Short mmCIF file of C-alpha atoms and ligand atoms in Angstrom, two decimals:
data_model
loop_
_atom_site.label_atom_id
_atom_site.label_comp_id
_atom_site.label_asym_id
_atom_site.label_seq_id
_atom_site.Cartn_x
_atom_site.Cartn_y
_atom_site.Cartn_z
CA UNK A 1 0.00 0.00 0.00
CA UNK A 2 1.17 3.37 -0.83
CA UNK A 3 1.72 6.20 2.00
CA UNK A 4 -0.94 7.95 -0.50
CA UNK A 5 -3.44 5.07 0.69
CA UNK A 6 -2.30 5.47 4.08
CA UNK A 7 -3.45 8.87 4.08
CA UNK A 8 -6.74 7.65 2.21
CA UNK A 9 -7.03 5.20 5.25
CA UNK A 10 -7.07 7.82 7.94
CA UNK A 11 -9.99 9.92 6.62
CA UNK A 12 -12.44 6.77 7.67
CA UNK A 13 -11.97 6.83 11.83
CA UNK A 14 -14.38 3.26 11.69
CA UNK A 15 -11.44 1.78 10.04
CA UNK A 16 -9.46 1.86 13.24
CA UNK A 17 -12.05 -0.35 15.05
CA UNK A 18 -10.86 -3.89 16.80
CA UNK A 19 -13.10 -6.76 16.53
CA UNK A 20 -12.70 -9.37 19.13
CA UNK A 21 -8.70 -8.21 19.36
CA UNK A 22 -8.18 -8.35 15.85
CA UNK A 23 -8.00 -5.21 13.90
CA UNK A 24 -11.09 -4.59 11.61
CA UNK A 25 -10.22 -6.00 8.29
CA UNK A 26 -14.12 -4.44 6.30
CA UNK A 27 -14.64 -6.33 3.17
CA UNK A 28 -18.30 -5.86 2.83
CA UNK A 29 -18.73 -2.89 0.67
CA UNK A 30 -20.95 -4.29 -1.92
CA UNK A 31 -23.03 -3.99 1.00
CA UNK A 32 -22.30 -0.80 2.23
CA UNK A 33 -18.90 1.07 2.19
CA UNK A 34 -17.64 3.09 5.38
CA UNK A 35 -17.72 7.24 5.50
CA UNK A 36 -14.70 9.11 5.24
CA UNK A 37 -15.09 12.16 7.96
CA UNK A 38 -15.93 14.63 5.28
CA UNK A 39 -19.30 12.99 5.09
CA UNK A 40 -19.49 12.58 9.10
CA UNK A 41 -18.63 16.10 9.32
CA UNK A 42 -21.23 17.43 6.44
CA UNK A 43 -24.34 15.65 8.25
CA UNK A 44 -23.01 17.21 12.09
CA UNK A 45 -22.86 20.54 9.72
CA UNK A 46 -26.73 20.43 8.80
CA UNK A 47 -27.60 19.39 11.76
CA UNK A 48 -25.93 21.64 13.90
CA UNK A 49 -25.33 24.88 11.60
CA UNK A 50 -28.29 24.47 9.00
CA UNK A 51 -31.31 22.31 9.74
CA UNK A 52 -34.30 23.91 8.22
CA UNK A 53 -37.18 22.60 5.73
CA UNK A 54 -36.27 23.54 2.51
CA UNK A 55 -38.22 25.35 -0.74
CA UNK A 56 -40.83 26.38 1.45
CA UNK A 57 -39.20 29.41 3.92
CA UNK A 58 -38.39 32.41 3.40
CA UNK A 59 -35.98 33.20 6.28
CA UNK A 60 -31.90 32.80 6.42
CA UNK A 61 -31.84 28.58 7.17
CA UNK A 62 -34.14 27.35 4.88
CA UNK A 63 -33.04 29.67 1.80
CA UNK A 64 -29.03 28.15 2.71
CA UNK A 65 -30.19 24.75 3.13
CA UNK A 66 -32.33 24.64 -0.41
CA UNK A 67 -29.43 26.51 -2.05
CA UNK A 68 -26.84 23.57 -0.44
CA UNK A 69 -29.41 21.02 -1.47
CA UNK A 70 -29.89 22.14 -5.11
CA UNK A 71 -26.25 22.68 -5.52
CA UNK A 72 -26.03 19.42 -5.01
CA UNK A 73 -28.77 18.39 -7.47
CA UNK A 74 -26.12 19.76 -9.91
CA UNK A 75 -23.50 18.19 -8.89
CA UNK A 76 -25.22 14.93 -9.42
CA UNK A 77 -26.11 16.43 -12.73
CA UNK A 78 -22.32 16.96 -13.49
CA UNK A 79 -21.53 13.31 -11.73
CA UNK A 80 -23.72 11.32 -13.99
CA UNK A 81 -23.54 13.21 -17.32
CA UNK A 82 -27.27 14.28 -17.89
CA UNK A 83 -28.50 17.22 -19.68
CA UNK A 84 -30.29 18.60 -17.21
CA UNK A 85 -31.14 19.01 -13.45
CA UNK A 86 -34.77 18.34 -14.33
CA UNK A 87 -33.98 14.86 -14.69
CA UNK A 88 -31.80 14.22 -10.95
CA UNK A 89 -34.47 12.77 -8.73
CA UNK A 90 -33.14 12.38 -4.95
CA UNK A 91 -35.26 9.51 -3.51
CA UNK A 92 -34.17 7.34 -0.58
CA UNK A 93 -31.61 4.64 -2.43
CA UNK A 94 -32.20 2.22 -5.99
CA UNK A 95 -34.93 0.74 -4.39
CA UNK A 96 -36.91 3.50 -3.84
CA UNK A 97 -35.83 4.73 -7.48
CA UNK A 98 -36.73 1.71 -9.02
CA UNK A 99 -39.88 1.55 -7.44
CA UNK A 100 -40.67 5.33 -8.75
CA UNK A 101 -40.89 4.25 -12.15
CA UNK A 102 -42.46 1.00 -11.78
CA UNK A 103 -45.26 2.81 -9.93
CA UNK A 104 -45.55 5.52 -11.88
CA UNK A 105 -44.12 4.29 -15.67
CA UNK A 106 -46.06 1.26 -14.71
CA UNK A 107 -49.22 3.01 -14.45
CA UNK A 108 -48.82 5.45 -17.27
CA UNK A 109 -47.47 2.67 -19.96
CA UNK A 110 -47.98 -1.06 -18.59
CA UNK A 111 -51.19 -2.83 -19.79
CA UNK A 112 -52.72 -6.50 -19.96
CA UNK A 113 -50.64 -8.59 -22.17
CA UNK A 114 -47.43 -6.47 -21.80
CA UNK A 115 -43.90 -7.55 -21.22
CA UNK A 116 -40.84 -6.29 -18.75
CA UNK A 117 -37.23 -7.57 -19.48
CA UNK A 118 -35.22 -8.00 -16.61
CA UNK A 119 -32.14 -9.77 -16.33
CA UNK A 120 -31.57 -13.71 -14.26
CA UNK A 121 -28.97 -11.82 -12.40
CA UNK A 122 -30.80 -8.94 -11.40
CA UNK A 123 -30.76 -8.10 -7.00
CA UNK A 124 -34.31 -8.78 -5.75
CA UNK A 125 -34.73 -4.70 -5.58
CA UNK A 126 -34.58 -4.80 -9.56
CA UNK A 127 -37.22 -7.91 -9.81
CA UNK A 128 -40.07 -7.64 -7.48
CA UNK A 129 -40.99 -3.74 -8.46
CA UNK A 130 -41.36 -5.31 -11.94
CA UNK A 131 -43.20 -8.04 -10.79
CA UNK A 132 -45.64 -6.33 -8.54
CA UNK A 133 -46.55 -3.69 -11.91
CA UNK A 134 -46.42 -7.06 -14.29
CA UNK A 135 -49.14 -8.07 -11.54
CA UNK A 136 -51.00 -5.28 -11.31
CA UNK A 137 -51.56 -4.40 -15.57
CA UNK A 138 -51.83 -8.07 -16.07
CA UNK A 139 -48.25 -7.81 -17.77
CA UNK A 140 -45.54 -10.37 -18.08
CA UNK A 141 -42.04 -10.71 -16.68
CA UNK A 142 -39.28 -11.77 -19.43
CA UNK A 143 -35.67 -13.15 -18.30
CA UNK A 144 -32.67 -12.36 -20.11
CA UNK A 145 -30.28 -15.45 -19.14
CA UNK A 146 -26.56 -15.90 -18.13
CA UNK A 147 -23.89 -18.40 -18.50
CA UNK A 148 -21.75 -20.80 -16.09
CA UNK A 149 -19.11 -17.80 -16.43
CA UNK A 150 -21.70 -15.05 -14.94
CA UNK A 151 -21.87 -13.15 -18.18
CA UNK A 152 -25.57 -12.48 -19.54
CA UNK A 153 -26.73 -13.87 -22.69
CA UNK A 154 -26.93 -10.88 -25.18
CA UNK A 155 -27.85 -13.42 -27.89
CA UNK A 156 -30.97 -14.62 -26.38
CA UNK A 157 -32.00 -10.68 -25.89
CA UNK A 158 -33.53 -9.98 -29.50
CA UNK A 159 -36.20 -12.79 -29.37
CA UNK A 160 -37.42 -11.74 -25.68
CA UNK A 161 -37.92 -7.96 -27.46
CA UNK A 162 -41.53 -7.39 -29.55
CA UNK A 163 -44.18 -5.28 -29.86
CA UNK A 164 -45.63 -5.98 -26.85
CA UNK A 165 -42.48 -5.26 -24.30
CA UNK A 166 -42.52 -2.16 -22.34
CA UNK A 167 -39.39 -1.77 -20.67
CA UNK A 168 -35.96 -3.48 -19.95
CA UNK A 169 -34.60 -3.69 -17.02
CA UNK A 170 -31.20 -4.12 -15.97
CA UNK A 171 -28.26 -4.01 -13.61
CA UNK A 172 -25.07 -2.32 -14.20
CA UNK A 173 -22.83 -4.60 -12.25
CA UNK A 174 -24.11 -7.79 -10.57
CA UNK A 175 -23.89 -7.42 -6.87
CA UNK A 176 -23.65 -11.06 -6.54
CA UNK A 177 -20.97 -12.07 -9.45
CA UNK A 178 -19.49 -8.93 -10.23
CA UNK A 179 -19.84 -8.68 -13.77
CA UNK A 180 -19.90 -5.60 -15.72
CA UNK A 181 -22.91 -5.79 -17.95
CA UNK A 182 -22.66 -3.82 -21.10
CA UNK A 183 -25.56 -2.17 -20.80
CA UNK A 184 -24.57 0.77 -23.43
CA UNK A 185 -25.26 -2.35 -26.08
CA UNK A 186 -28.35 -3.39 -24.12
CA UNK A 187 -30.03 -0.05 -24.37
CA UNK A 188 -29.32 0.68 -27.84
CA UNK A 189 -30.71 -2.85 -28.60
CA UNK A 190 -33.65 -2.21 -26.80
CA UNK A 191 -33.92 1.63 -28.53
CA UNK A 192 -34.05 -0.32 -31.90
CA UNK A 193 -37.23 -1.30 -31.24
CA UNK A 194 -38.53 1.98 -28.96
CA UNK A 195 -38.30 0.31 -26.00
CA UNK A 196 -37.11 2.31 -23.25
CA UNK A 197 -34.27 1.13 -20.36
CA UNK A 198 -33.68 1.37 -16.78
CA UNK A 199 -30.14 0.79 -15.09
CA UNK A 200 -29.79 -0.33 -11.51
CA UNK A 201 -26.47 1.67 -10.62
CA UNK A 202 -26.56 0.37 -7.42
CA UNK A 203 -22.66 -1.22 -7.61
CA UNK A 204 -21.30 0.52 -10.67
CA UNK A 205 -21.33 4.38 -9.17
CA UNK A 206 -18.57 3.67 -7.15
CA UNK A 207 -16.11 1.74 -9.13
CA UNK A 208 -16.17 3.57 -12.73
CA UNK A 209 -17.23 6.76 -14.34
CA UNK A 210 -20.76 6.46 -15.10
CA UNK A 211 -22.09 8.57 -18.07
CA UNK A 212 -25.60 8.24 -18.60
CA UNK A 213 -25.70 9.61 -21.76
CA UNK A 214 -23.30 8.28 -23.29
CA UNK A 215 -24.99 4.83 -21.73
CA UNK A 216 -28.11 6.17 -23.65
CA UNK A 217 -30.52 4.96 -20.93
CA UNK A 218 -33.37 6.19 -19.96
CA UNK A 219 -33.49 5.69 -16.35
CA UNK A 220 -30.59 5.17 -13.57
CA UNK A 221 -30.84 4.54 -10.36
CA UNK A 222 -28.43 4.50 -7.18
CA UNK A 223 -28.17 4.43 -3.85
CA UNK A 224 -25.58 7.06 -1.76
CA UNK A 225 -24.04 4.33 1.23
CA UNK A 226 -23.17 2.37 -1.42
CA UNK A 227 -20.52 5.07 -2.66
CA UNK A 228 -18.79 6.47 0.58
CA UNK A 229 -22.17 8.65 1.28
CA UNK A 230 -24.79 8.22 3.55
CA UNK A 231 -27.86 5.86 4.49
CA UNK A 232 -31.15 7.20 3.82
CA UNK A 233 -30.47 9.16 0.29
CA UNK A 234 -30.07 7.76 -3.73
CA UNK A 235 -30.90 9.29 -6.83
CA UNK A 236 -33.53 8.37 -10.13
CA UNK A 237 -32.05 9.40 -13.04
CA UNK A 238 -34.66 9.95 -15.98
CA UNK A 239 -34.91 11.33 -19.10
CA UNK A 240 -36.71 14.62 -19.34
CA UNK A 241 -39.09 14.03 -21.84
CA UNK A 242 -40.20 10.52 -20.07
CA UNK A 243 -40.54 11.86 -16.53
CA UNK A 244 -42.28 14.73 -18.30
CA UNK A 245 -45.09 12.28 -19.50
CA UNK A 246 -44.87 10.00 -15.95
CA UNK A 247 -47.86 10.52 -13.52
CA UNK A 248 -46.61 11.42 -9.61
CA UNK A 249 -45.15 8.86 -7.60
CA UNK A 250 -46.26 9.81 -4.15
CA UNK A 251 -48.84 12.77 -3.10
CA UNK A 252 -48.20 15.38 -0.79
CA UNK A 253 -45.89 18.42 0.04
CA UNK A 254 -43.66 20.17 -2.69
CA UNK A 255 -44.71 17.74 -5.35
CA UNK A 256 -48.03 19.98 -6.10
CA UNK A 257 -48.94 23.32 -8.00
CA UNK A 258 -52.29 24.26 -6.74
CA UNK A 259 -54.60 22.36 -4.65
CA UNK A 260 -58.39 22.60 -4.41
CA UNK A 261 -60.77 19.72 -3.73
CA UNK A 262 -62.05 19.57 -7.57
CA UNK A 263 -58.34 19.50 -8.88
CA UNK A 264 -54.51 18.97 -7.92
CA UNK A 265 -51.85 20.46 -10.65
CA UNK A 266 -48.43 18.92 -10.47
CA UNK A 267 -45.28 21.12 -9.41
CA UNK A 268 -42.54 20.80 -12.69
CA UNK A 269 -39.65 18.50 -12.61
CA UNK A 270 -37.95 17.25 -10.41
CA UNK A 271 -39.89 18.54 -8.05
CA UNK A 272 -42.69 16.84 -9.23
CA UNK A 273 -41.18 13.31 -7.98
CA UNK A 274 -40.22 14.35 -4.13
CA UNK A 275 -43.24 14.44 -2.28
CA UNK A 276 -42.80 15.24 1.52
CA UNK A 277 -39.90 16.52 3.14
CA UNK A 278 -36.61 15.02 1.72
CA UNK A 279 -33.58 13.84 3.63
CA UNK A 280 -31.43 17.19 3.30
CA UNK A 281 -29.19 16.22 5.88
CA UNK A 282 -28.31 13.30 3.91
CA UNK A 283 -27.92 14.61 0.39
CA UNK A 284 -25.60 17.52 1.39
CA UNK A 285 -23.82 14.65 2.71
CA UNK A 286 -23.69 12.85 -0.59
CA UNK A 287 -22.24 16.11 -1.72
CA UNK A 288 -19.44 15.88 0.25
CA UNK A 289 -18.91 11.57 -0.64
CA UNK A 290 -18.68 12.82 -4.52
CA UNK A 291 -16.36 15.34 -3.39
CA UNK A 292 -14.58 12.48 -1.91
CA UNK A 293 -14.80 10.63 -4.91
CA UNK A 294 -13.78 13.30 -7.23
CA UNK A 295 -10.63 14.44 -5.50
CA UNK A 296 -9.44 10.79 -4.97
CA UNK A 297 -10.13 10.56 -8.97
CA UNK A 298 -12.16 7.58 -10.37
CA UNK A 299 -9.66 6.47 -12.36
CA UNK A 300 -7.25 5.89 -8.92
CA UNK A 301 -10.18 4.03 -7.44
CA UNK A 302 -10.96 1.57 -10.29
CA UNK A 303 -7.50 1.01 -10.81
CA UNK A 304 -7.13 0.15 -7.21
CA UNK A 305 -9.64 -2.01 -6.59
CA UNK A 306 -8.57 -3.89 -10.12
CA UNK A 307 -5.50 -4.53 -8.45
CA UNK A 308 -7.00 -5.56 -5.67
CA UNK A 309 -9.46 -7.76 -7.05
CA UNK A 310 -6.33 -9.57 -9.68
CA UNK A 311 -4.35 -10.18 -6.16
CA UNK A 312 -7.19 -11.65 -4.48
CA UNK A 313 -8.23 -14.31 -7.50
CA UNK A 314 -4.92 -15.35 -8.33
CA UNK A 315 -4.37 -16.10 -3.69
CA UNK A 316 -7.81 -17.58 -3.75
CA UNK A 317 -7.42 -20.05 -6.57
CA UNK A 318 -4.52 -21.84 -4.54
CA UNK A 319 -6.69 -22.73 -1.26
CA UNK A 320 -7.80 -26.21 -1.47
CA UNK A 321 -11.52 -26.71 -2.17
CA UNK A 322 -11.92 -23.01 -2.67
CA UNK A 323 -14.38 -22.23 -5.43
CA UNK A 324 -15.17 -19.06 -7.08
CA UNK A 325 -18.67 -17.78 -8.47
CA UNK A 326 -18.76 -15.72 -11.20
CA UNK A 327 -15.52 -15.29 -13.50
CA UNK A 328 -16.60 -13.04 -16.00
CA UNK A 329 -13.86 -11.38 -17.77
CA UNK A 330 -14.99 -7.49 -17.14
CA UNK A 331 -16.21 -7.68 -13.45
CA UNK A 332 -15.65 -4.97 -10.29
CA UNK A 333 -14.03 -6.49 -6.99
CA UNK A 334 -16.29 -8.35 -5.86
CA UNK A 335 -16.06 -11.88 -5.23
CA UNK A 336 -18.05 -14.69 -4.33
CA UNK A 337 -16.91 -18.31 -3.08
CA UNK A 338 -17.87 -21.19 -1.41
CA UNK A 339 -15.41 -23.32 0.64
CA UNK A 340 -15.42 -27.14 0.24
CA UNK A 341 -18.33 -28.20 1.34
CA UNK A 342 -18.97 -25.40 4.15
CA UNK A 343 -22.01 -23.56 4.88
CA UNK A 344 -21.36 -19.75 3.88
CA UNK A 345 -22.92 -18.76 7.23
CA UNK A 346 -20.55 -20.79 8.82
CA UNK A 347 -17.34 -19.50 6.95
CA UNK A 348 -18.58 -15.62 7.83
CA UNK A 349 -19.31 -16.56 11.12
CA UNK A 350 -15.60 -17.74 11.36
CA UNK A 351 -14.50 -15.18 9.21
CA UNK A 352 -15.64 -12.78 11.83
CA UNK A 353 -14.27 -13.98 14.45
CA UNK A 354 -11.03 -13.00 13.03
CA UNK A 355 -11.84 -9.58 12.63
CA UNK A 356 -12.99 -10.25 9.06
CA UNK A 357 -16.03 -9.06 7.63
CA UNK A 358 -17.65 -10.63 4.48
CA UNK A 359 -21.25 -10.59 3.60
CA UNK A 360 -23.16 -14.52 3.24
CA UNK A 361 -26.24 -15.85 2.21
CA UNK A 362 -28.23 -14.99 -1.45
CA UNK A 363 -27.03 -11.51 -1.44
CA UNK A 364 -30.93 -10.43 -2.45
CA UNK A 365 -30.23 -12.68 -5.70
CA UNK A 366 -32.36 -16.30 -4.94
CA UNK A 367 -32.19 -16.83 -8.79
CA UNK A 368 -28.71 -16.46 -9.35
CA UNK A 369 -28.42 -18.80 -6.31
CA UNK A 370 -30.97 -21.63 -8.12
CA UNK A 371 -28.63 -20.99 -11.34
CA UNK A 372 -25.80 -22.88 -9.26
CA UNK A 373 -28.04 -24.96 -7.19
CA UNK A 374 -26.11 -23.46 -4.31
CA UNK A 375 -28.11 -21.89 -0.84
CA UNK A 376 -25.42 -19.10 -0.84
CA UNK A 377 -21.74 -17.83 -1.50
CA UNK A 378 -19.61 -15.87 0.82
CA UNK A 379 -18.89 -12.18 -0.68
CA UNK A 380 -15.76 -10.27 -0.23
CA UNK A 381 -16.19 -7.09 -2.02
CA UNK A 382 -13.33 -3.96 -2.38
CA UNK A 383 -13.17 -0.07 -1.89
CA UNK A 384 -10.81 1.80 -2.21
CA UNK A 385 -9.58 2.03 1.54
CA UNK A 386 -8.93 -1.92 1.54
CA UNK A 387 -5.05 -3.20 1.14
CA UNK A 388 -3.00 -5.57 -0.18
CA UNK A 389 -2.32 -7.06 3.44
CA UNK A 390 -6.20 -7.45 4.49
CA UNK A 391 -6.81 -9.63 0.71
CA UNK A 392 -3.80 -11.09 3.15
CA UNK A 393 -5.45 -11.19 6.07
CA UNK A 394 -8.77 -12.83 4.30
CA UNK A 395 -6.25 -15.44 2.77
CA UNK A 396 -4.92 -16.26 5.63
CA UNK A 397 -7.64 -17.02 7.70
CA UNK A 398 -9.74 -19.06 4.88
CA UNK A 399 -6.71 -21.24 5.19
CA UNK A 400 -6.88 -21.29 8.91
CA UNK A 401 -10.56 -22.66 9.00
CA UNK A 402 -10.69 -24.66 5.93
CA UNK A 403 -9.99 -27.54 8.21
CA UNK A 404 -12.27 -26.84 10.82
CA UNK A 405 -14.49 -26.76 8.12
CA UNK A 406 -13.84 -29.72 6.14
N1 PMP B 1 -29.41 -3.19 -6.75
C1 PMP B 1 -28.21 -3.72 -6.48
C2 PMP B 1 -27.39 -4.28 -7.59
C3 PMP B 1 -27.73 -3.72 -5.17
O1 PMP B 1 -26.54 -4.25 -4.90
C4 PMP B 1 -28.53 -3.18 -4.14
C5 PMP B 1 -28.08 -3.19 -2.70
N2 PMP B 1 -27.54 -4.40 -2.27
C6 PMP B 1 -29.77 -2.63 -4.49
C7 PMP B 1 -30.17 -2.64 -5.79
C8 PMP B 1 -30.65 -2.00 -3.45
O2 PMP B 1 -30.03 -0.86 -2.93
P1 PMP B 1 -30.65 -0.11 -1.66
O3 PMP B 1 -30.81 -1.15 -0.61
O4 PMP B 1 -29.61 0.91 -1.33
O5 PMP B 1 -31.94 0.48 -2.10
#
């Protein structure tokens, strides 16, 4: 590790934790990744020096705190490469963004012999939306499949589009296997036939520039813990003149025009989408992870955690029994095993006991789990803060309690 990385290290205080005597080695960031203090120190901020409702006041707080929260509207804007901050939607992570348009796309465009694309490895946040519209318009859900490898099936993709589907639906990077999908080629499949797509960002944000236009989607969706920020806020992506034509979401505050009992009219965009009072706290907070992201330069980060991810494969193929799911050649660092015959739970459980914490179970992703015909993997997934000796430390121990195991 570089004295560069050292530095890195030492903006995250959680990093310094001990767990049971062993110093925290975090390798769960598919999951979640830790806060550097900028972040910390940006929610204290608003809570200490700004808290106010936003859009709505008139006095000193609440005119700083909706200037600080549009601000960062833009610099989502700038982030993500759309045209417009008409088309950033702050909602509370991917799921709630996902939901948004199934609700409301759903409603506006999804009717009784209909069709949704989604993909076999999609997280459960990226399947049940779809199904619950599918259910509700009488529509049909359509799987795009995916090989022994973990890489999706772009050849079975024309015959599952026709006149009848609505929408595909797809994730960026597979929590589960890792694999980049290339969803530029998806979407302009899909915009052959004027079928619109939606992206679930959810672990691609953090480990690559993201351009949404040059994607050519028309929705994406992602969640700020997931990139250094806080719980509680994510973003919806959409194209202007879709969200333009989408009916509300949710009712309430900020998301109206006029009211009278005869007739509501709908505020513009965004707007229009973020009923109630929003999370401020949190997205000025997100502000400050992107500013963490930005000065630490995507490029560093994805190069890092390649590294990272290269080092860990080539250590894990030589413990005995060790298996790895999903190999697909463009994937992020994040890997999934199983050990021997071992119960995932019961390799985290040991894992942890070593200081070493790993995520188990179906990761949200029971169909990628029936594709194997396994009950779960272990997942050891990479930011940026993570070294050289704690890919060590993981080795290490899997060779400690492989025999325990066995
Ligand atoms: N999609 C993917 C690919 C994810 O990894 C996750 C989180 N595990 C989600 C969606 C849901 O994200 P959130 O829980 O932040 O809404």
């Amino acid at each position: 590790m570089t004295q560069s990385n050292d530095t890195l290290r030492q903006q995250f205080p959680i990093l310094n934790t001990t767990v049971y005597g062993h110093p925290l080695v975090y390798l769960d960031n598919a999951a979640t990744t830790q806060k550097p203090q900028s972040v910390i120190d940006a929610l204290c901020q608003y809570y200490t020096q700004l808290n106010s409702n936003i859009h709505r006041g008139t006095h000193y707080l609440a005119s700083k705190a909706t200037e600080q929260y549009e601000a960062v509207r833009e610099r989502v804007r700038r982030f993500i490469g759309a045209r417009s901050t008409h088309e950033i939607i702050f909602t509370r992570g991917t799921t709630e963004s996902i939901n948004l348009v199934a609700s409301s796309f759903g409603r506006y465009r999804l009717r009784e012999g209909d069709e949704i694309v989604v993909s076999a490895m999609e997280h459960h946040s990226n399947i049940v939306p779809w199904q619950l519209a599918c259910e509700q318009a009488g529509a049909t859900l359509r799987v795009i499949p995916f090989s022994e490898e973990g890489v999706l099936d772009l050849g079975a993709l024309p015959a599952l589009l026709n006149e009848h589907t609505r929408l595909v639906a797809v994730g960026h990077v597979s929590n589960t296997l890792g694999t980049i999908n290339p969803v530029a080629e998806i979407t302009a499949m899909a915009h052959c036939h004027g079928i619109p797509v939606l992206v679930d960002g959810a672990q691609a944000v953090a480990h690559m520039a993201v351009d949404v236009q040059e994607i050519g989607c028309d929705f994406y969706c992602f969640s700020g813990h997931k990139m250094y920020g806080p719980m509680g806020v994510g973003v919806l992506y959409g194209r202007e003149e879709l969200l333009e034509q989408m009916p509300p979401y949710q009712g309430g505050g900020e998301m109206i025009k006029d009211v009278t009992f005869e007739r509501t009219t709908y505020n513009d965009l965004p707007f229009r989408f973020e009923a109630g009072t929003p999370s401020v706290g949190d997205v000025l907070a997100l502000g400050a992870a992107l500013d963490f992201m930005e000065q630490t330069g995507l490029d560093t980060l994805a190069q890092h955690e390649e590294h990272l991810l290269h080092y860990a494969i080539e250590r894990l193929q030589h413990i005995d029994g060790l298996r790895i799911i999903g190999q697909a050649p463009h994937k992020t660092s994040v890997i999934s095993f199983l050990l021997g015959n071992a119960h995932p739970y019961d390799v985290g459980t040991l894992l942890d006991k070593l200081g070493i914490a790993v995520r188990t179970g179906h990761h949200c992703t029971q169909p990628i789990m029936d594709h194997y015909g396994i009950p779960g993997t272990v997942r050891a997934s990479f930011a940026i803060y993570n070294t050289i000796a704690e890919v060590d430390a993981l080795v290490d121990a899997l060779q400690r309690i492989a025999p325990m195991l066995a």
